[in-house]
Tab-separated table of C-alpha atoms and ligand atoms in Angstrom:
chain	number	residue	atom	x	y	z
G	292	UNK	CA	3.837	-6.245	20.682
G	293	UNK	CA	4.785	-3.682	17.843
G	294	UNK	CA	4.656	-0.216	18.774
G	295	UNK	CA	3.526	2.553	16.214
G	296	UNK	CA	4.875	5.870	16.896
G	297	UNK	CA	2.458	8.733	15.887
G	298	UNK	CA	3.428	12.424	16.293
G	299	UNK	CA	0.458	14.577	17.156
G	300	UNK	CA	-0.093	18.265	17.248
G	301	UNK	CA	-3.362	18.868	19.366
G	302	UNK	CA	-3.361	22.400	18.037
G	303	UNK	CA	-5.059	25.529	19.116
G	304	UNK	CA	-8.621	26.733	20.181
G	305	UNK	CA	-10.781	23.701	20.206
G	306	UNK	CA	-7.870	21.446	19.239
G	307	UNK	CA	-7.491	20.040	22.936
G	308	UNK	CA	-11.184	19.202	23.082
G	309	UNK	CA	-11.462	17.238	19.833
G	310	UNK	CA	-8.007	15.399	20.668
G	311	UNK	CA	-9.243	14.438	24.120
G	312	UNK	CA	-12.322	13.050	22.713
G	313	UNK	CA	-10.607	11.096	19.892
G	314	UNK	CA	-7.243	9.626	21.448
G	315	UNK	CA	-9.020	6.618	23.101
G	316	UNK	CA	-11.021	5.848	19.762
G	317	UNK	CA	-7.628	5.565	18.000
G	318	UNK	CA	-6.172	3.305	20.651
G	319	UNK	CA	-9.366	1.149	20.973
G	320	UNK	CA	-9.336	0.591	17.335
G	321	UNK	CA	-5.721	-0.540	16.995
G	322	UNK	CA	-6.223	-2.794	19.950
G	323	UNK	CA	-9.283	-4.378	18.626
G	324	UNK	CA	-8.282	-4.789	14.709
G	325	UNK	CA	-4.661	-5.962	15.642
G	326	UNK	CA	-5.849	-8.496	18.332
G	327	UNK	CA	-3.463	-6.632	20.757
G	328	UNK	CA	-0.470	-7.040	18.647
G	329	UNK	CA	0.207	-3.397	18.068
G	330	UNK	CA	-0.236	-0.348	20.198
G	331	UNK	CA	0.307	3.265	19.577
G	332	UNK	CA	2.964	5.506	21.254
G	333	UNK	CA	1.890	9.199	20.746
G	334	UNK	CA	4.564	11.746	20.400
G	335	UNK	CA	3.214	14.915	21.409
G	336	UNK	CA	4.397	17.943	19.567
G	337	UNK	CA	3.797	21.714	19.342
G	338	UNK	CA	3.391	24.216	16.662
G	339	UNK	CA	2.045	27.786	16.119
G	340	UNK	CA	0.828	29.765	19.313
G	341	UNK	CA	1.791	27.005	21.825
G	342	UNK	CA	5.321	26.802	20.172
G	343	UNK	CA	5.720	30.422	20.490
G	344	UNK	CA	4.929	30.375	24.045
G	345	UNK	CA	7.160	27.316	24.826
G	346	UNK	CA	10.024	27.445	22.203
G	347	UNK	CA	9.607	31.109	21.078
G	348	UNK	CA	9.354	29.936	17.413
G	349	UNK	CA	6.222	28.893	15.402
G	350	UNK	CA	7.659	25.497	14.218
G	351	UNK	CA	10.332	23.975	16.564
G	352	UNK	CA	13.088	21.975	14.976
G	353	UNK	CA	12.191	18.975	17.241
G	354	UNK	CA	8.571	19.158	15.757
G	355	UNK	CA	10.034	19.067	12.144
G	356	UNK	CA	12.347	16.308	13.145
G	357	UNK	CA	9.764	14.052	14.703
G	358	UNK	CA	7.534	14.319	11.815
G	359	UNK	CA	10.450	13.601	9.333
G	360	UNK	CA	11.407	10.515	11.479
G	361	UNK	CA	7.893	9.040	11.696
G	362	UNK	CA	6.885	10.390	7.871
G	363	UNK	CA	3.412	10.872	9.273
G	364	UNK	CA	1.535	13.168	11.824
G	365	UNK	CA	-1.888	13.826	13.173
G	366	UNK	CA	-2.700	17.444	13.457
G	367	UNK	CA	-5.447	19.538	14.922
G	368	UNK	CA	-6.160	23.280	13.796
G	369	UNK	CA	-3.817	26.027	14.424
G	370	UNK	CA	-4.869	29.634	14.684
G	371	UNK	CA	-3.595	32.225	12.290
G	372	UNK	CA	-4.201	35.983	12.921
G	373	UNK	CA	-5.927	37.799	10.086
G	374	UNK	CA	-4.592	40.801	8.506
G	375	UNK	CA	-1.400	41.243	10.251
G	376	UNK	CA	0.756	38.880	12.604
G	377	UNK	CA	2.426	35.693	11.490
G	378	UNK	CA	1.757	33.817	8.403
G	379	UNK	CA	-0.210	30.448	8.583
G	380	UNK	CA	1.842	27.609	10.235
G	381	UNK	CA	-0.621	25.338	8.580
G	382	UNK	CA	0.456	26.560	5.223
G	383	UNK	CA	4.198	26.608	6.190
G	384	UNK	CA	3.965	22.866	7.365
G	385	UNK	CA	2.540	22.004	3.921
G	386	UNK	CA	5.448	23.750	2.107
G	387	UNK	CA	7.980	22.633	4.639
G	388	UNK	CA	7.241	18.949	3.973
G	389	UNK	CA	6.258	19.563	0.408
G	390	UNK	CA	2.769	18.076	0.975
G	391	UNK	CA	1.501	18.852	-2.569
G	392	UNK	CA	-1.682	16.924	-2.555
G	393	UNK	CA	-4.476	17.505	-0.103
G	394	UNK	CA	-7.316	15.017	-0.158
G	395	UNK	CA	-10.803	15.922	1.435
G	396	UNK	CA	-13.599	13.333	0.984
G	397	UNK	CA	-17.055	14.659	1.287
G	398	UNK	CA	-19.437	11.629	1.680
G	399	UNK	CA	-22.822	11.737	3.122
G	400	UNK	CA	-23.919	8.625	5.291
G	401	UNK	CA	-27.431	8.167	7.005
G	402	UNK	CA	-28.035	10.116	10.066
G	403	UNK	CA	-25.833	13.244	8.846
G	404	UNK	CA	-28.231	16.373	8.293
G	405	UNK	CA	-27.957	18.049	4.856
G	406	UNK	CA	-29.774	20.776	3.133
G	407	UNK	CA	-30.017	18.782	0.078
G	408	UNK	CA	-33.187	16.668	-0.586
G	409	UNK	CA	-30.990	13.846	-2.137
G	410	UNK	CA	-27.957	13.789	0.211
G	411	UNK	CA	-27.192	10.249	-0.776
G	412	UNK	CA	-25.860	11.368	-3.995
G	413	UNK	CA	-22.899	13.290	-2.165
G	414	UNK	CA	-19.878	11.120	-2.446
G	415	UNK	CA	-16.941	13.295	-3.689
G	416	UNK	CA	-13.280	13.571	-2.967
G	417	UNK	CA	-11.845	17.091	-3.365
G	418	UNK	CA	-8.148	16.947	-4.419
G	419	UNK	CA	-6.598	20.407	-3.763
G	420	UNK	CA	-3.146	21.430	-5.035
G	421	UNK	CA	-1.497	22.351	-1.749
G	422	UNK	CA	1.804	24.285	-2.200
G	423	UNK	CA	1.200	26.943	-5.072
G	424	UNK	CA	-1.165	29.863	-6.133
G	425	UNK	CA	-2.222	32.768	-3.960
G	426	UNK	CA	-1.369	30.454	-1.004
G	427	UNK	CA	2.430	30.924	-1.606
G	428	UNK	CA	2.024	34.016	0.610
G	429	UNK	CA	3.943	36.123	-1.850
G	430	UNK	CA	2.287	39.721	-1.058
G	431	UNK	CA	3.163	42.951	0.000
G	432	UNK	CA	1.229	45.550	1.997
G	433	UNK	CA	-0.115	48.603	0.073
G	434	UNK	CA	1.947	51.702	0.589
G	435	UNK	CA	5.191	49.849	1.633
G	436	UNK	CA	8.448	50.478	-0.172
G	437	UNK	CA	8.170	46.765	-1.645
G	438	UNK	CA	4.576	47.272	-3.025
G	439	UNK	CA	5.713	50.442	-4.482
G	440	UNK	CA	8.541	48.701	-6.280
G	441	UNK	CA	6.278	46.311	-7.766
G	442	UNK	CA	3.814	49.129	-8.793
G	443	UNK	CA	6.633	51.009	-10.331
G	444	UNK	CA	7.880	47.740	-12.233
G	445	UNK	CA	4.393	47.177	-13.488
G	446	UNK	CA	4.175	50.596	-14.863
G	447	UNK	CA	7.713	51.170	-16.218
G	448	UNK	CA	8.436	47.665	-17.466
G	449	UNK	CA	5.114	45.939	-18.069
G	450	UNK	CA	3.167	49.105	-19.048
G	451	UNK	CA	0.418	48.342	-16.648
G	452	UNK	CA	-0.998	50.859	-14.298
G	453	UNK	CA	-1.880	50.147	-10.775
G	454	UNK	CA	-3.251	52.358	-8.168
G	455	UNK	CA	0.008	53.257	-6.283
G	456	UNK	CA	-1.436	52.447	-2.674
G	457	UNK	CA	-2.346	48.824	-3.912
G	458	UNK	CA	-1.598	45.736	-1.735
G	459	UNK	CA	-0.032	43.269	-4.186
G	460	UNK	CA	-0.163	39.559	-4.199
G	461	UNK	CA	1.367	37.045	-6.610
G	462	UNK	CA	-0.430	33.927	-7.980
G	463	UNK	CA	2.369	31.459	-9.080
G	464	UNK	CA	1.077	28.303	-10.743
G	465	UNK	CA	3.593	26.090	-12.391
G	466	UNK	CA	3.574	23.254	-14.963
G	467	UNK	CA	5.611	20.967	-12.879
G	468	UNK	CA	3.442	21.640	-9.613
G	469	UNK	CA	0.344	21.135	-11.495
G	470	UNK	CA	1.445	17.979	-13.202
G	471	UNK	CA	2.811	16.229	-10.145
G	472	UNK	CA	-0.491	16.998	-8.331
G	473	UNK	CA	-2.688	15.846	-11.040
G	474	UNK	CA	-0.596	12.634	-11.748
G	475	UNK	CA	-0.988	11.667	-8.057
G	476	UNK	CA	-4.643	12.549	-7.844
G	477	UNK	CA	-5.615	10.818	-11.114
G	478	UNK	CA	-3.496	7.774	-10.247
G	479	UNK	CA	-5.594	7.570	-6.910
G	480	UNK	CA	-8.726	7.894	-8.886
G	481	UNK	CA	-7.798	5.290	-11.236
G	482	UNK	CA	-6.676	2.705	-8.424
G	483	UNK	CA	-10.104	3.504	-6.547
G	484	UNK	CA	-11.997	2.937	-9.746
G	485	UNK	CA	-13.900	6.205	-9.433
G	486	UNK	CA	-16.605	7.410	-11.825
G	487	UNK	CA	-15.741	10.663	-13.135
G	488	UNK	CA	-12.919	13.416	-12.820
G	489	UNK	CA	-13.689	16.993	-12.933
G	490	UNK	CA	-11.013	19.794	-13.278
G	491	UNK	CA	-12.085	23.014	-11.359
G	492	UNK	CA	-10.667	26.251	-12.554
G	493	UNK	CA	-11.201	29.888	-13.264
G	494	UNK	CA	-9.366	29.829	-16.492
G	495	UNK	CA	-11.976	32.118	-18.490
G	496	UNK	CA	-10.528	35.142	-16.161
G	497	UNK	CA	-7.015	34.007	-15.024
G	498	UNK	CA	-5.948	32.413	-18.239
G	499	UNK	CA	-2.193	31.887	-17.629
G	500	UNK	CA	-2.746	30.450	-14.107
G	501	UNK	CA	-5.980	28.798	-13.642
G	502	UNK	CA	-6.417	28.376	-17.584
G	503	UNK	CA	-3.042	26.818	-17.582
G	504	UNK	CA	-3.943	24.516	-14.736
G	505	UNK	CA	-6.822	23.249	-16.833
G	506	UNK	CA	-4.590	22.596	-19.865
G	507	UNK	CA	-1.820	20.859	-17.847
G	508	UNK	CA	-4.264	18.726	-15.997
G	509	UNK	CA	-5.804	17.509	-19.331
G	510	UNK	CA	-2.341	16.796	-20.765
G	511	UNK	CA	-1.275	14.938	-17.584
G	512	UNK	CA	-4.544	12.913	-17.557
G	513	UNK	CA	-3.665	11.715	-21.126
G	514	UNK	CA	-0.874	9.712	-19.492
G	515	UNK	CA	-3.389	7.366	-17.919
G	516	UNK	CA	-4.766	4.731	-20.460
G	517	UNK	CA	-7.945	4.441	-18.151
G	518	UNK	CA	-9.016	7.991	-18.437
G	519	UNK	CA	-10.561	9.762	-21.389
G	520	UNK	CA	-11.635	13.140	-22.286
G	521	UNK	CA	-13.267	12.184	-25.354
G	522	UNK	CA	-15.867	9.972	-23.753
G	523	UNK	CA	-14.323	6.473	-24.687
G	524	UNK	CA	-16.545	3.637	-23.415
G	525	UNK	CA	-15.264	1.815	-20.232
G	526	UNK	CA	-12.708	4.687	-19.361
G	527	UNK	CA	-13.001	7.155	-16.652
G	528	UNK	CA	-14.418	10.324	-18.120
G	529	UNK	CA	-12.419	13.514	-17.409
G	530	UNK	CA	-14.261	17.141	-17.926
G	531	UNK	CA	-13.794	20.667	-16.458
G	532	UNK	CA	-16.043	23.251	-14.918
G	533	UNK	CA	-15.479	26.825	-14.265
G	534	UNK	CA	-15.172	27.402	-10.368
G	535	UNK	CA	-18.270	29.531	-9.868
G	536	UNK	CA	-20.534	27.179	-11.854
G	537	UNK	CA	-18.735	24.288	-9.717
G	538	UNK	CA	-20.268	25.918	-6.526
G	539	UNK	CA	-23.706	25.681	-7.954
G	540	UNK	CA	-23.247	22.086	-9.736
G	541	UNK	CA	-22.141	20.492	-6.336
G	542	UNK	CA	-25.483	21.650	-4.741
G	543	UNK	CA	-27.859	21.327	-7.664
G	544	UNK	CA	-26.308	18.162	-9.290
G	545	UNK	CA	-24.010	16.265	-6.913
G	546	UNK	CA	-24.594	12.889	-8.399
G	547	UNK	CA	-22.672	14.093	-11.445
G	548	UNK	CA	-19.526	14.834	-9.367
G	549	UNK	CA	-16.907	12.486	-8.002
G	550	UNK	CA	-13.200	13.341	-8.043
G	551	UNK	CA	-12.641	17.344	-8.259
G	552	UNK	CA	-9.068	18.532	-9.095
G	553	UNK	CA	-8.778	21.885	-7.765
G	554	UNK	CA	-5.996	24.582	-7.496
G	555	UNK	CA	-5.146	25.660	-4.095
G	556	UNK	CA	-7.498	28.614	-3.292
G	557	UNK	CA	-10.553	27.147	-5.193
G	558	UNK	CA	-9.994	23.868	-3.292
G	559	UNK	CA	-10.052	25.716	-0.104
G	560	UNK	CA	-13.335	27.432	-0.754
G	561	UNK	CA	-14.931	24.354	-2.242
G	562	UNK	CA	-14.064	22.186	0.604
G	563	UNK	CA	-15.905	24.179	3.249
G	564	UNK	CA	-18.937	24.505	0.910
G	565	UNK	CA	-19.077	20.767	0.246
G	566	UNK	CA	-18.889	20.124	3.919
G	567	UNK	CA	-21.962	22.102	4.488
G	568	UNK	CA	-23.841	19.329	2.284
G	569	UNK	CA	-22.900	16.511	4.831
G	570	UNK	CA	-23.630	18.613	8.034
G	571	UNK	CA	-20.723	20.930	8.236
G	572	UNK	CA	-17.000	21.442	8.945
G	573	UNK	CA	-17.372	19.209	12.089
G	574	UNK	CA	-17.366	16.173	9.827
G	575	UNK	CA	-14.971	16.971	6.979
G	576	UNK	CA	-11.646	15.191	7.221
G	577	UNK	CA	-8.422	15.677	5.283
G	578	UNK	CA	-4.927	14.585	4.428
G	579	UNK	CA	-1.820	16.345	3.176
G	580	UNK	CA	0.310	14.110	1.122
G	581	UNK	CA	3.874	14.499	-0.078
G	582	UNK	CA	6.484	12.222	-1.421
G	583	UNK	CA	8.105	11.729	2.051
G	584	UNK	CA	5.564	12.739	4.610
G	585	UNK	CA	1.884	12.831	5.154
G	586	UNK	CA	-0.021	14.953	7.812
G	587	UNK	CA	-3.661	14.211	8.557
G	588	UNK	CA	-5.855	17.142	9.719
G	589	UNK	CA	-9.505	18.239	9.798
G	590	UNK	CA	-10.810	20.749	7.312
G	591	UNK	CA	-11.832	23.136	9.810
G	592	UNK	CA	-9.970	25.708	11.893
G	593	UNK	CA	-9.562	26.256	15.600
G	594	UNK	CA	-13.105	27.664	16.176
G	595	UNK	CA	-11.702	29.719	19.105
G	596	UNK	CA	-14.981	30.777	20.351
G	597	UNK	CA	-15.756	27.190	21.397
G	598	UNK	CA	-12.258	26.449	23.074
G	599	UNK	CA	-12.398	24.409	26.354
G	600	UNK	CA	-16.313	24.223	26.137
G	601	UNK	CA	-16.195	20.498	25.342
G	602	UNK	CA	-18.747	21.202	22.595
G	603	UNK	CA	-17.340	21.005	19.129
G	604	UNK	CA	-17.656	18.025	16.884
G	605	UNK	CA	-14.512	15.820	16.864
G	606	UNK	CA	-15.669	13.663	13.773
G	607	UNK	CA	-13.495	15.538	11.317
G	608	UNK	CA	-10.402	14.837	13.473
G	609	UNK	CA	-11.460	11.160	14.233
G	610	UNK	CA	-12.038	10.540	10.374
G	611	UNK	CA	-8.698	12.225	9.501
G	612	UNK	CA	-7.171	9.755	11.891
G	613	UNK	CA	-8.935	6.840	10.037
G	614	UNK	CA	-7.413	8.098	6.966
G	615	UNK	CA	-3.937	8.134	8.573
G	616	UNK	CA	-4.497	4.359	9.460
G	617	UNK	CA	-5.336	3.780	5.837
G	618	UNK	CA	-2.322	5.364	4.683
G	619	UNK	CA	-0.171	3.218	7.009
G	620	UNK	CA	-1.701	0.209	5.400
G	621	UNK	CA	-3.976	-0.379	8.540
G	622	UNK	CA	-7.134	-0.207	6.483
G	623	UNK	CA	-9.135	-2.360	8.771
G	624	UNK	CA	-8.228	0.014	11.610
G	625	UNK	CA	-9.507	2.859	9.523
G	626	UNK	CA	-12.561	0.946	8.482
G	627	UNK	CA	-13.447	0.069	12.157
G	628	UNK	CA	-13.260	3.894	13.092
G	629	UNK	CA	-15.417	5.081	10.032
G	630	UNK	CA	-18.052	2.343	10.975
G	631	UNK	CA	-18.164	3.340	14.678
G	632	UNK	CA	-18.620	7.002	13.807
G	633	UNK	CA	-21.316	6.044	11.276
G	634	UNK	CA	-23.194	3.980	13.900
G	635	UNK	CA	-22.999	6.554	16.542
G	636	UNK	CA	-24.433	9.375	14.349
G	637	UNK	CA	-27.008	7.038	13.044
G	638	UNK	CA	-28.069	6.236	16.660
G	639	UNK	CA	-28.825	10.197	16.936
G	640	UNK	CA	-25.711	10.723	19.139
G	641	UNK	CA	-24.280	14.038	17.818
G	642	UNK	CA	-22.750	17.300	19.031
G	643	UNK	CA	-24.398	20.747	18.752
G	644	UNK	CA	-23.496	21.438	15.124
G	645	UNK	CA	-25.473	18.431	13.900
G	646	UNK	CA	-28.129	18.341	16.582
G	647	UNK	CA	-29.216	21.815	15.543
G	648	UNK	CA	-29.969	20.654	12.143
G	649	UNK	CA	-32.103	17.723	12.994
G	650	UNK	CA	-35.767	17.779	14.358
G	651	UNK	CA	-35.729	17.392	18.147
G	652	UNK	CA	-31.764	16.880	18.011
G	653	UNK	CA	-30.239	16.578	21.410
G	654	UNK	CA	-26.600	17.709	21.528
G	655	UNK	CA	-24.084	15.649	23.625
G	656	UNK	CA	-20.832	17.024	24.580
G	657	UNK	CA	-17.532	16.606	22.734
G	658	UNK	CA	-16.177	13.992	25.328
G	659	UNK	CA	-19.648	12.199	25.424
G	660	UNK	CA	-19.597	11.908	21.678
G	661	UNK	CA	-16.074	10.342	21.743
G	662	UNK	CA	-17.031	7.794	24.358
G	663	UNK	CA	-20.019	6.718	22.286
G	664	UNK	CA	-17.766	6.084	19.377
G	665	UNK	CA	-15.058	4.140	21.553
G	666	UNK	CA	-18.026	2.002	22.898
G	667	UNK	CA	-18.984	1.019	19.302
G	668	UNK	CA	-15.475	0.275	18.168
G	669	UNK	CA	-15.203	-1.962	21.421
G	670	UNK	CA	-18.421	-3.690	20.497
G	671	UNK	CA	-17.727	-4.227	16.876
G	672	UNK	CA	-17.131	-7.825	15.550
G	673	UNK	CA	-13.889	-6.892	13.753
S	806	NAP	P1	-13.167	27.545	11.729
S	806	NAP	O1	-12.287	27.545	12.941
S	806	NAP	O2	-13.097	26.428	10.922
S	806	NAP	O3	-14.805	27.817	12.307
S	806	NAP	C1	-15.706	28.377	11.491
S	806	NAP	C2	-17.020	27.633	12.007
S	806	NAP	O4	-17.206	26.383	11.660
S	806	NAP	C3	-17.303	27.457	13.587
S	806	NAP	O5	-17.591	28.857	14.162
S	806	NAP	C4	-18.394	26.478	13.703
S	806	NAP	O6	-19.659	27.084	13.289
S	806	NAP	C5	-17.812	25.573	12.613
S	806	NAP	N1	-16.932	24.667	13.124
S	806	NAP	C6	-15.521	24.731	12.902
S	806	NAP	N2	-15.116	23.537	13.530
S	806	NAP	C7	-16.026	22.818	14.009
S	806	NAP	C8	-16.137	21.609	14.727
S	806	NAP	N3	-15.005	20.873	15.019
S	806	NAP	N4	-17.389	21.129	15.133
S	806	NAP	C9	-18.401	21.954	14.993
S	806	NAP	N5	-18.423	23.166	14.165
S	806	NAP	C10	-17.120	23.504	13.777
S	806	NAP	O7	-12.761	28.817	10.901
S	806	NAP	P2	-12.441	30.318	11.412
S	806	NAP	O8	-13.442	30.625	12.548
S	806	NAP	O9	-12.569	31.081	10.011
S	806	NAP	O10	-11.028	30.330	11.642
S	806	NAP	C11	-10.565	30.132	13.115
S	806	NAP	C12	-9.139	30.152	13.080
S	806	NAP	O11	-8.677	28.794	12.557
S	806	NAP	C13	-8.365	31.041	12.210
S	806	NAP	O12	-7.211	31.531	12.931
S	806	NAP	C14	-7.969	30.382	10.992
S	806	NAP	O13	-6.779	30.898	10.414
S	806	NAP	C15	-7.670	28.981	11.596
S	806	NAP	N6	-7.767	27.858	10.607
S	806	NAP	C16	-7.033	26.784	10.586
S	806	NAP	C17	-7.059	25.924	9.754
S	806	NAP	C18	-6.053	24.597	9.907
S	806	NAP	O14	-5.508	24.604	10.974
S	806	NAP	N7	-5.867	23.791	9.113
S	806	NAP	C19	-8.028	25.769	8.709
S	806	NAP	C20	-8.873	26.832	8.780
S	806	NAP	C21	-8.810	27.870	9.596
S	806	NAP	P3	-20.734	27.631	14.159
S	806	NAP	O15	-20.265	28.911	14.759
S	806	NAP	O16	-21.896	27.991	13.190
S	806	NAP	O17	-20.993	26.748	15.323
């Protein structure tokens, strides 16, 4: 029997709840789809608050080494304090492993609640550049010596006046960083034979960052014979939309959109907004991909107010796991998991977040939902 080693960071807040509800689903799906020839060996790892408790660092070296060794990881949400405190370990992990592509599929399926009248039109994949932009975390608190140095530099060297007590943030977006991201995402779209690619940017205002992202994205897309910005018949069209308009478009005309290429911050905002079209953050999975390592994690955070209540929706985590199996070439396992999730929700078995959006919805616990999905994986005729 082959053993697949999968590092897992359960995470903070509701992380343990969703991990406990999901673990058996993954094990059962591997057992079922490999006829028992493979089994998972979980490698439990810590990062963030738990690592601070146990190892006195936010990201222990053994966590980094285990992920580098396996080249994959499944990760729950990690809490980041707002305003002060430590910087996001989620963001640091993406930078540490150079996970420059974030993939977030947004697909409605029958049974999911939606505020739209035609939710079946929602089938998009958000690609988010994952290492640059304001997410680089280059910023200085207003009034500090560092912030004042930048303010002085702006005044004395660049001739720009900024209020002296301003907090300062830097938004770096590079040609190389944009090109490698776009090359990966457009390559994926071509291989998957998708319908249309849309570049999302705020280039009318931030001309040399977001505007440049748009230009570099078009240039890179030109490398692909199967993609056309000129509407050539039989090729995948590529167009662009200004970010504020894009937020309206995904709600008003979801059928017109398919692959969205976003800079880091736009992609973050748009991911949560699009999740609302298919029931919410509880069902929105994600993957962070680099050349050497891939980390799979839900779009949502640690939702600390629900921690330990066995209440939140583990679907986003479960579907992130399905993406991990696809990535490992175990597409049958990923498909079995997705099918079981869809059957469970279609049967009206759902956690509080979805149940509150459907007429006469009755919420089951996170663990009960997990068991219902396991049953459907077991019963499937794979
Ligand atoms: P959040 O944890 O994503 O939660 C926001 C709201 O989304 C929740 O209050 C809940 O809505 C809903 N929600 C989230 N996860 C859900 C689930 N599994 N099932 C059902 N509903 C779910 O965002 P936040 O409260 O802004 O952030 C909390 C912490 O998470 C922060 O420290 C933040 O930095 C961190 N965070 C981490 C990641 C990551 O690990 N990648 C990502 C984002 C945020 P209702 O209250 O309406 O029920």
